[in-house]
mmCIF file of C-alpha atoms and ligand atoms in Angstrom:
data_model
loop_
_atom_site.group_PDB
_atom_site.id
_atom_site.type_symbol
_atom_site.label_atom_id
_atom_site.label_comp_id
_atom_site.label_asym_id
_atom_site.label_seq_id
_atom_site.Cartn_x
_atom_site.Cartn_y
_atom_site.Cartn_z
ATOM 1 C CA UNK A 1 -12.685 6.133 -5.788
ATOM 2 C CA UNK A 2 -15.911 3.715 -5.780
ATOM 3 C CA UNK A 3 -19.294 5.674 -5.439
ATOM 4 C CA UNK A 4 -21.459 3.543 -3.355
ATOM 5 C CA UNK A 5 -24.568 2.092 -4.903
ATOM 6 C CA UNK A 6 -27.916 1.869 -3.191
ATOM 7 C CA UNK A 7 -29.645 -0.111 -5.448
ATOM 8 C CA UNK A 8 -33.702 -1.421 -4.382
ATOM 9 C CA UNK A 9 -34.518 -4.637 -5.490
ATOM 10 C CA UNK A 10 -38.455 -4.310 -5.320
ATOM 11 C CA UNK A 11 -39.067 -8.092 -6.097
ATOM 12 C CA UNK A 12 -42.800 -8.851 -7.298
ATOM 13 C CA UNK A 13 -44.416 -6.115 -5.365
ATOM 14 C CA UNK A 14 -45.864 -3.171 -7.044
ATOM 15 C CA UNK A 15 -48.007 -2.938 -10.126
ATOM 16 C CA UNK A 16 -47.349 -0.375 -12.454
ATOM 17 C CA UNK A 17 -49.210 2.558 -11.026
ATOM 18 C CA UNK A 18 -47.544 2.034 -7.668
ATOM 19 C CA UNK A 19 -44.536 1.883 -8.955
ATOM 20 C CA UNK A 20 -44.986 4.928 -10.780
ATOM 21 C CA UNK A 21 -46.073 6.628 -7.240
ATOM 22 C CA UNK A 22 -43.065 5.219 -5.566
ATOM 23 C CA UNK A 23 -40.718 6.804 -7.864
ATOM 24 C CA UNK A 24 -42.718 10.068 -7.479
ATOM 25 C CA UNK A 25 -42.246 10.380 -3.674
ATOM 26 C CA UNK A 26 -38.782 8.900 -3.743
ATOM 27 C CA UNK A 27 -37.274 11.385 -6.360
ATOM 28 C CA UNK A 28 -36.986 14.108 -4.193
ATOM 29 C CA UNK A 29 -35.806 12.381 -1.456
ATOM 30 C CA UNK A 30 -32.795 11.275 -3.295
ATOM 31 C CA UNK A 31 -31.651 14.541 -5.176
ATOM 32 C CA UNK A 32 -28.154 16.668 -4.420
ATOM 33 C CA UNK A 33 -26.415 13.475 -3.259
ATOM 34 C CA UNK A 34 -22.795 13.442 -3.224
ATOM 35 C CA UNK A 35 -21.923 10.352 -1.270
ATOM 36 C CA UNK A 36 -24.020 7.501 -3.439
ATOM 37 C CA UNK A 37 -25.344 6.330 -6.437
ATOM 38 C CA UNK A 38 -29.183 5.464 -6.541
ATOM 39 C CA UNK A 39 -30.927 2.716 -8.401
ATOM 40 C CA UNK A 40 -34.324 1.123 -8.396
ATOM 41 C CA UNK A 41 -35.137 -2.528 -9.746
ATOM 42 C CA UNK A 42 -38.958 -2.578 -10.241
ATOM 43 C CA UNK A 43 -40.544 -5.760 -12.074
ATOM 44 C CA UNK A 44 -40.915 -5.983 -15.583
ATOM 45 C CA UNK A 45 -44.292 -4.538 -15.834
ATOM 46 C CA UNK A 46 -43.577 -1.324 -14.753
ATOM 47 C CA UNK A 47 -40.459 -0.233 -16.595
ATOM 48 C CA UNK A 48 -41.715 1.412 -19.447
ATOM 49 C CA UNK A 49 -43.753 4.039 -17.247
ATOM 50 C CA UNK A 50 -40.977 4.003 -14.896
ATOM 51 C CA UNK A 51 -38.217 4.838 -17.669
ATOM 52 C CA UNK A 52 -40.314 7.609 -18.774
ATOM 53 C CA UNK A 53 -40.923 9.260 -15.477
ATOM 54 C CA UNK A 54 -36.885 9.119 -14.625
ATOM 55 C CA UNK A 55 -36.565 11.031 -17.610
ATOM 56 C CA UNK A 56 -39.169 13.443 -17.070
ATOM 57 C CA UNK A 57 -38.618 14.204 -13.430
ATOM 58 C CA UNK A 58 -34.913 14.363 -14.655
ATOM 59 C CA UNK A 59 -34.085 12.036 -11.257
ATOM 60 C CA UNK A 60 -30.821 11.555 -9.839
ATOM 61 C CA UNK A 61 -32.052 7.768 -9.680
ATOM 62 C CA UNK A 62 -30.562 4.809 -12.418
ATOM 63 C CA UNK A 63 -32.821 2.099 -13.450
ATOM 64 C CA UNK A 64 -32.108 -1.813 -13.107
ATOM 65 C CA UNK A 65 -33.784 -4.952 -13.989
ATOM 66 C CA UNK A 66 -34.582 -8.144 -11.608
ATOM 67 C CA UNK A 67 -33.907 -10.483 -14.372
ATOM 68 C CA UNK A 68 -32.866 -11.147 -17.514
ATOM 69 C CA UNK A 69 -32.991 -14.071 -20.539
ATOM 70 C CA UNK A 70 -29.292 -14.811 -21.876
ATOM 71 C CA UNK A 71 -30.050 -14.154 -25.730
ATOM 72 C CA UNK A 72 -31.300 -11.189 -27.953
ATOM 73 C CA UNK A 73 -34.680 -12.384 -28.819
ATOM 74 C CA UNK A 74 -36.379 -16.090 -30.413
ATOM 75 C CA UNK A 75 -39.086 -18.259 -29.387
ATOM 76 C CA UNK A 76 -38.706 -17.594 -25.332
ATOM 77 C CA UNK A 77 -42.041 -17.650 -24.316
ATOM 78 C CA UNK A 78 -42.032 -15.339 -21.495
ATOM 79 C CA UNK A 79 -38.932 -13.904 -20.948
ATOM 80 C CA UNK A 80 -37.161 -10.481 -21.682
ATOM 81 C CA UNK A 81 -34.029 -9.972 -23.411
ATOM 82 C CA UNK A 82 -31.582 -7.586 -22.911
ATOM 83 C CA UNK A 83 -31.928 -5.399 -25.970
ATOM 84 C CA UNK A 84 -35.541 -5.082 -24.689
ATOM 85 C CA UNK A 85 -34.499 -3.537 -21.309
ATOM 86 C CA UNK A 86 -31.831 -1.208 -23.342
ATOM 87 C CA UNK A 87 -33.976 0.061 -25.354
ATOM 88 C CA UNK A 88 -36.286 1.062 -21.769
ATOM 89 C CA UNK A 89 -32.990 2.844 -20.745
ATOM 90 C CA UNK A 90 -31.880 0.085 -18.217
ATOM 91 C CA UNK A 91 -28.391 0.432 -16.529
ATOM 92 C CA UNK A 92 -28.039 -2.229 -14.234
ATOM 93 C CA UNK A 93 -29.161 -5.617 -14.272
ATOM 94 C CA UNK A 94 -28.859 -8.412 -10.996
ATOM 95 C CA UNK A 95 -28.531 -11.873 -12.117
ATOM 96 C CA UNK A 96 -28.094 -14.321 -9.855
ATOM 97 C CA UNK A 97 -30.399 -13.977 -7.199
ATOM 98 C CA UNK A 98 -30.800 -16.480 -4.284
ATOM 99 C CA UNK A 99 -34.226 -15.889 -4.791
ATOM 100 C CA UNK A 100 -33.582 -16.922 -8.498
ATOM 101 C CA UNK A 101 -31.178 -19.716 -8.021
ATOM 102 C CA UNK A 102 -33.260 -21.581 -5.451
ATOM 103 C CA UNK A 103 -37.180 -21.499 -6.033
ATOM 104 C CA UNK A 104 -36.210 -21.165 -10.216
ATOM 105 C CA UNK A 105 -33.193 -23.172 -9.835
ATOM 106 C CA UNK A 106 -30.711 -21.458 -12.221
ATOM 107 C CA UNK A 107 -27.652 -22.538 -12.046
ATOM 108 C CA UNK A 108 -23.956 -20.634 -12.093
ATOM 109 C CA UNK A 109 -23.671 -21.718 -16.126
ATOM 110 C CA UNK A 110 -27.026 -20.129 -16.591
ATOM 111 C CA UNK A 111 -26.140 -16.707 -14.625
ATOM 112 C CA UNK A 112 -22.537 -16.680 -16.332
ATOM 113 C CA UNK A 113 -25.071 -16.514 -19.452
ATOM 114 C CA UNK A 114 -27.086 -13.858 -18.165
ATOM 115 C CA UNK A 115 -23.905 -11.637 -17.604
ATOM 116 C CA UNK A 116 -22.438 -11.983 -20.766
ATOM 117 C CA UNK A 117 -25.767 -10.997 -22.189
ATOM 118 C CA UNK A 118 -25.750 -7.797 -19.917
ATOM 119 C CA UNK A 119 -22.484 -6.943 -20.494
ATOM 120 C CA UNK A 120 -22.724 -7.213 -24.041
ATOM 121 C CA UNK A 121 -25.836 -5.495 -24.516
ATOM 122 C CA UNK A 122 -23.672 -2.342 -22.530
ATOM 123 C CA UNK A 123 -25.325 -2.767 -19.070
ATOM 124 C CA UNK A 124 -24.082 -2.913 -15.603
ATOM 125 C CA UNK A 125 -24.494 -6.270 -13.981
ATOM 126 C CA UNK A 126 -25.077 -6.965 -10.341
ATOM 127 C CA UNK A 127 -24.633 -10.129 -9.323
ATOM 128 C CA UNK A 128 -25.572 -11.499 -6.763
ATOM 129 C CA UNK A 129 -23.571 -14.595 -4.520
ATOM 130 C CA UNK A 130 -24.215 -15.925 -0.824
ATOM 131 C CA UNK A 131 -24.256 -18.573 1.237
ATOM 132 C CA UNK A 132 -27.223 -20.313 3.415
ATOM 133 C CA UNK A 133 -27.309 -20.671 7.438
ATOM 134 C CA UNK A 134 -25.749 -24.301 7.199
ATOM 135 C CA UNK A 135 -22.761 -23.734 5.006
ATOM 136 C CA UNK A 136 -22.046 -20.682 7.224
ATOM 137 C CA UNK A 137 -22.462 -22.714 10.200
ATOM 138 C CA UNK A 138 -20.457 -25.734 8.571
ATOM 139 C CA UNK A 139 -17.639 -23.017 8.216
ATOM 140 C CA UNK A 140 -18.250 -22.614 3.844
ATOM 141 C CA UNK A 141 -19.283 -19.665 3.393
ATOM 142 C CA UNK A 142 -16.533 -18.271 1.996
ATOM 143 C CA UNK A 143 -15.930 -21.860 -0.030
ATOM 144 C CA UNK A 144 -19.394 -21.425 -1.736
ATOM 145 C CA UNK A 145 -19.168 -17.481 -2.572
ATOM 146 C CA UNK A 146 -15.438 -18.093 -4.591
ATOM 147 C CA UNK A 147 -17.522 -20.911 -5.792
ATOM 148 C CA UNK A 148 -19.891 -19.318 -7.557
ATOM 149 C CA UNK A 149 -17.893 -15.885 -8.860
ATOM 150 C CA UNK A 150 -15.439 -18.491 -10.447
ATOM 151 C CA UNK A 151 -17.936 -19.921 -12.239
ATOM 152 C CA UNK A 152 -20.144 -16.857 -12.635
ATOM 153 C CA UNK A 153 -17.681 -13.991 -13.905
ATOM 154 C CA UNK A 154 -15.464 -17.144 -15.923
ATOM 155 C CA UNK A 155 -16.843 -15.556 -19.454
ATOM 156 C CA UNK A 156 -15.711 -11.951 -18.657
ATOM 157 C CA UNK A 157 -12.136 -10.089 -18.208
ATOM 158 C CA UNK A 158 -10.360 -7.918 -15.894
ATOM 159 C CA UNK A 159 -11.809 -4.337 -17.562
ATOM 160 C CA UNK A 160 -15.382 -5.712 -17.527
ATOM 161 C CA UNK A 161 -15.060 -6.854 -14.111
ATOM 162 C CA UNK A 162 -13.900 -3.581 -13.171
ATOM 163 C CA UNK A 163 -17.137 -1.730 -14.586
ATOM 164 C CA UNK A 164 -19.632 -4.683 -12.497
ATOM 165 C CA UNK A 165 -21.027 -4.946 -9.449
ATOM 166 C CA UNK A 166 -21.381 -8.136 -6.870
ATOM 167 C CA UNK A 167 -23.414 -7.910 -4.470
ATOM 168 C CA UNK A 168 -22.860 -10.382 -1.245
ATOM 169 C CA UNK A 169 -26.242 -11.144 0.395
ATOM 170 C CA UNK A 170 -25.917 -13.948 2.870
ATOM 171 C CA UNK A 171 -29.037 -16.320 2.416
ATOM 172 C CA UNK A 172 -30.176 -15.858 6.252
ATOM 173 C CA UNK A 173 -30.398 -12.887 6.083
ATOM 174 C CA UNK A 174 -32.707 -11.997 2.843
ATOM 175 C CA UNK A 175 -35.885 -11.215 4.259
ATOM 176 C CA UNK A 176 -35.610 -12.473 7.607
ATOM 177 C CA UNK A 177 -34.810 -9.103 9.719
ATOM 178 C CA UNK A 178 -31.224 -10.659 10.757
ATOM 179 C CA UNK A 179 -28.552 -8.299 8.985
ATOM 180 C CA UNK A 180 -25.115 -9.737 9.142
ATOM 181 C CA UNK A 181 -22.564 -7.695 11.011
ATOM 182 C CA UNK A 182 -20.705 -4.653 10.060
ATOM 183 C CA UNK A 183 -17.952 -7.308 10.407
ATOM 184 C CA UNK A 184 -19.483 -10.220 8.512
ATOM 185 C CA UNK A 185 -20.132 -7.767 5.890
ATOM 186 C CA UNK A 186 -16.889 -6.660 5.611
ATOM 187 C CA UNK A 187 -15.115 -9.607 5.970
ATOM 188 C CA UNK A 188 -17.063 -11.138 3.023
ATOM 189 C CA UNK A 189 -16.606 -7.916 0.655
ATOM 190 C CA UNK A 190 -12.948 -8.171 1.755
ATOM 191 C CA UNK A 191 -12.878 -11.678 0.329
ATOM 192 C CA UNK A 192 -14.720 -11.209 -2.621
ATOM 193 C CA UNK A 193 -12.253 -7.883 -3.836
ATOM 194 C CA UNK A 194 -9.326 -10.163 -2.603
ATOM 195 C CA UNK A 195 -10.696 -13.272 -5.245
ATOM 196 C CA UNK A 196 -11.199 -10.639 -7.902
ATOM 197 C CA UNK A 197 -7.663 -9.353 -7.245
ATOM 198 C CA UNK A 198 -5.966 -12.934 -7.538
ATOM 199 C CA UNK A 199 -8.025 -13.976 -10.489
ATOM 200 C CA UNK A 200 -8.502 -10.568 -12.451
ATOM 201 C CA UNK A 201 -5.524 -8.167 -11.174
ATOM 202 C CA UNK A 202 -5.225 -5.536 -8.838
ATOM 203 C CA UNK A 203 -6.928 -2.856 -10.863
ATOM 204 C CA UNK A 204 -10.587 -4.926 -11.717
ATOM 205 C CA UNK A 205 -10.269 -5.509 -7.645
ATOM 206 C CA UNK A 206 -9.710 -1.946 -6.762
ATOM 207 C CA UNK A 207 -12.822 -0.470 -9.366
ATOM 208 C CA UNK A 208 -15.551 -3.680 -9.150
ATOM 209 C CA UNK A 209 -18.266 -2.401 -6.668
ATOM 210 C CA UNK A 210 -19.266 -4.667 -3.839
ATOM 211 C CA UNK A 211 -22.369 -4.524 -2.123
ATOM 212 C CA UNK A 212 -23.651 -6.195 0.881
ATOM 213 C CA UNK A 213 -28.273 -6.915 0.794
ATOM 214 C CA UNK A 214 -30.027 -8.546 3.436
ATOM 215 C CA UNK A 215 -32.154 -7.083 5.583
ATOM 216 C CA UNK A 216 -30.504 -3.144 5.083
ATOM 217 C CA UNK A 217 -33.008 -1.058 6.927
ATOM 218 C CA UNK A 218 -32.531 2.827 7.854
ATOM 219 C CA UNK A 219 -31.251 2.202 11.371
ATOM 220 C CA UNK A 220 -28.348 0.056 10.039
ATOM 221 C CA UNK A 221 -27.580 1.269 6.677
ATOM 222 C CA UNK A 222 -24.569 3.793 8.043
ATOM 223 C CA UNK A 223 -22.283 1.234 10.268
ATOM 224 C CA UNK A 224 -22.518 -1.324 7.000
ATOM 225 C CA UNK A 225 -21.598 1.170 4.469
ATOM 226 C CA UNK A 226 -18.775 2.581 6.957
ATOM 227 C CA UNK A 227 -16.902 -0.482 6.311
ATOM 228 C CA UNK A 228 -14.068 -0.142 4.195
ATOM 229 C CA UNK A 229 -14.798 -2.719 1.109
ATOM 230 C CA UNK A 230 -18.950 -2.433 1.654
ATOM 231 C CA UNK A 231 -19.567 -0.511 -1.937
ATOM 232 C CA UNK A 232 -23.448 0.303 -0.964
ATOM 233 C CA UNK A 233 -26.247 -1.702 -0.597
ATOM 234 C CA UNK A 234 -29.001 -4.321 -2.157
ATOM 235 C CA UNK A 235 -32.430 -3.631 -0.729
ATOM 236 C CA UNK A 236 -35.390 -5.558 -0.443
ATOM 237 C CA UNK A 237 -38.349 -4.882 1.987
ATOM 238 C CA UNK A 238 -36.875 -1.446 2.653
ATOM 239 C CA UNK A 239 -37.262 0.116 -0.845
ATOM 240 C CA UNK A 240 -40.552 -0.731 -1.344
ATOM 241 C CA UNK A 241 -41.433 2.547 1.161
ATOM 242 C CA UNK A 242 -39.780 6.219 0.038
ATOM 243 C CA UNK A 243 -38.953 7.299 3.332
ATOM 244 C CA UNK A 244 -37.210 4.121 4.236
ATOM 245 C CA UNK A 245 -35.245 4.167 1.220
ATOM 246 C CA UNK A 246 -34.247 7.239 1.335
ATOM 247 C CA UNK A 247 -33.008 7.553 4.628
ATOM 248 C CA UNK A 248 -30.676 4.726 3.381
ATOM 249 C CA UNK A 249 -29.171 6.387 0.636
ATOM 250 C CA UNK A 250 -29.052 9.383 2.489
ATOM 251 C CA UNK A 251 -26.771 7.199 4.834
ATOM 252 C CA UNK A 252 -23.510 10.228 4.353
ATOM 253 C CA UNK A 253 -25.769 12.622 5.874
HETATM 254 P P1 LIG B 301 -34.160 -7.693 2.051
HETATM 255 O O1 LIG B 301 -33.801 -8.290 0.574
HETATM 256 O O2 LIG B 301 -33.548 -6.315 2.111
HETATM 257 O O3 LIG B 301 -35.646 -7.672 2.108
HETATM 258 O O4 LIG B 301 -33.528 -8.610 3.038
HETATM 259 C C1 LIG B 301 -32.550 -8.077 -0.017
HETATM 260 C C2 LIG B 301 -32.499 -8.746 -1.365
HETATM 261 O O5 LIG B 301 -33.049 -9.848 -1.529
HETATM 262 O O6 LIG B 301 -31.905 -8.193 -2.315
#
């Protein structure tokens, strides 16, 4: 049985003190649950404090990164390695973001990199794969998101596949208020768990976790997670306020 996992992206917003509120007022909010998982992705900055006040408040909520550099440590000016966000107690990790991949411009080599680093540092990766308006509209969407978990997941096996999470956020619809369908949603996790099943076997298809982000607000959070191979939720916009958020992983209730 998959637990769903409502994991909030919070992008570069928040400094460390409001991040450290945010956690405050959302802790509460998300205790007792029995129908999801709870994560929250703040920026580098504020990890340490935020670490430390999970493990205070003793919150029901896991802790992920935005990022991540592809080797243990060595002259790379300004980025973080994975030991680093280990050693802050980090579970999950997203690599791959559209975000990421086109104002950075990493590449699939690059995030196949970043996932191998995760995984072998013993954290969760999320990755993330999409497609933009156009290929949709040219009829590739589907074409580009096999594209990039072949190349993506190519360094890992079946059992660590099984333990990962993918997250499917379409590329219209990060940021923009259009959400894809309950449908589109499902027809894309459907696709992605069938790939994984006819590359990796039946059992990686049946654990791996796959989440739909783009545009999740409160109002639509419960027909997307109703579908049968939506695994939870991404979040942007919506997890940067407590009540929002919440009502989202409260999405059972
Ligand atoms: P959004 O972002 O919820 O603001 O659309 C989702 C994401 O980029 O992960």
């Amino acid at each position: 049985m998959r637990k769903p996992l409502i994991a909030g992206n919070w992008k570069m917003y928040k400094s460390n003190a409001e991040a450290v509120e945010l956690v405050r007022e959302l802790a509460p909010l998300v205790t007792g649950l029995k129908d999801a998982e709870v994560a929250v992705c703040p920026p580098f900055t504020a990890l340490s404090d935020v670490s430390r006040l999970l493990s205070d408040l003793g919150a029901e909520i896991s802790l992920g990164a935005q990022d991540v550099y592809p080797e243990k440590e060595g002259a790379f000016t300004g980025e973080i390695s994975p030991l680093m966000l280990k050693a802050l107690d980090v579970a999950y990790v997203i690599a791959g973001h559209s975000e990421r991949r086109e104002i950075i411009g990493e590449d699939d080599e690059f995030i196949a990199a970043k996932l191998r680093a995760v995984l072998d540092a013993g954290m969760t990766p999320i990755l993330c794969v999409g497609e933009t308006l156009q290929e949709r509209e040219a009829g590739g969407a589907a074409a580009k998101v096999e594209g990039q978990l072949e190349a993506c997941l190519k360094g890992a096996d079946g059992g660590e596949i099984a333990g990962m999470v993918i997250a499917y956020e379409p590329i219209w619809a990060i940021g923009t208020g259009k959400t894809a369908t309950p449908d589109d949603a499902q027809d894309m996790c459907s696709f992605i768990r069938r790939w994984i099943s006819g590359a990796y076997g039946e059992d990686a298809a049946a654990a791996v976790r796959v989440l739909y982000g783009g545009s999740v607000k409160p109002d639509n959070a419960a027909e997307l997670m109703a579908m049968e191979d939506v695994d939870g939720a991404l979040v942007g916009g919506a997890s940067l306020k407590a009540a929002d958020f919440a009502a989202i992983a409260n999405f059972g209730r």
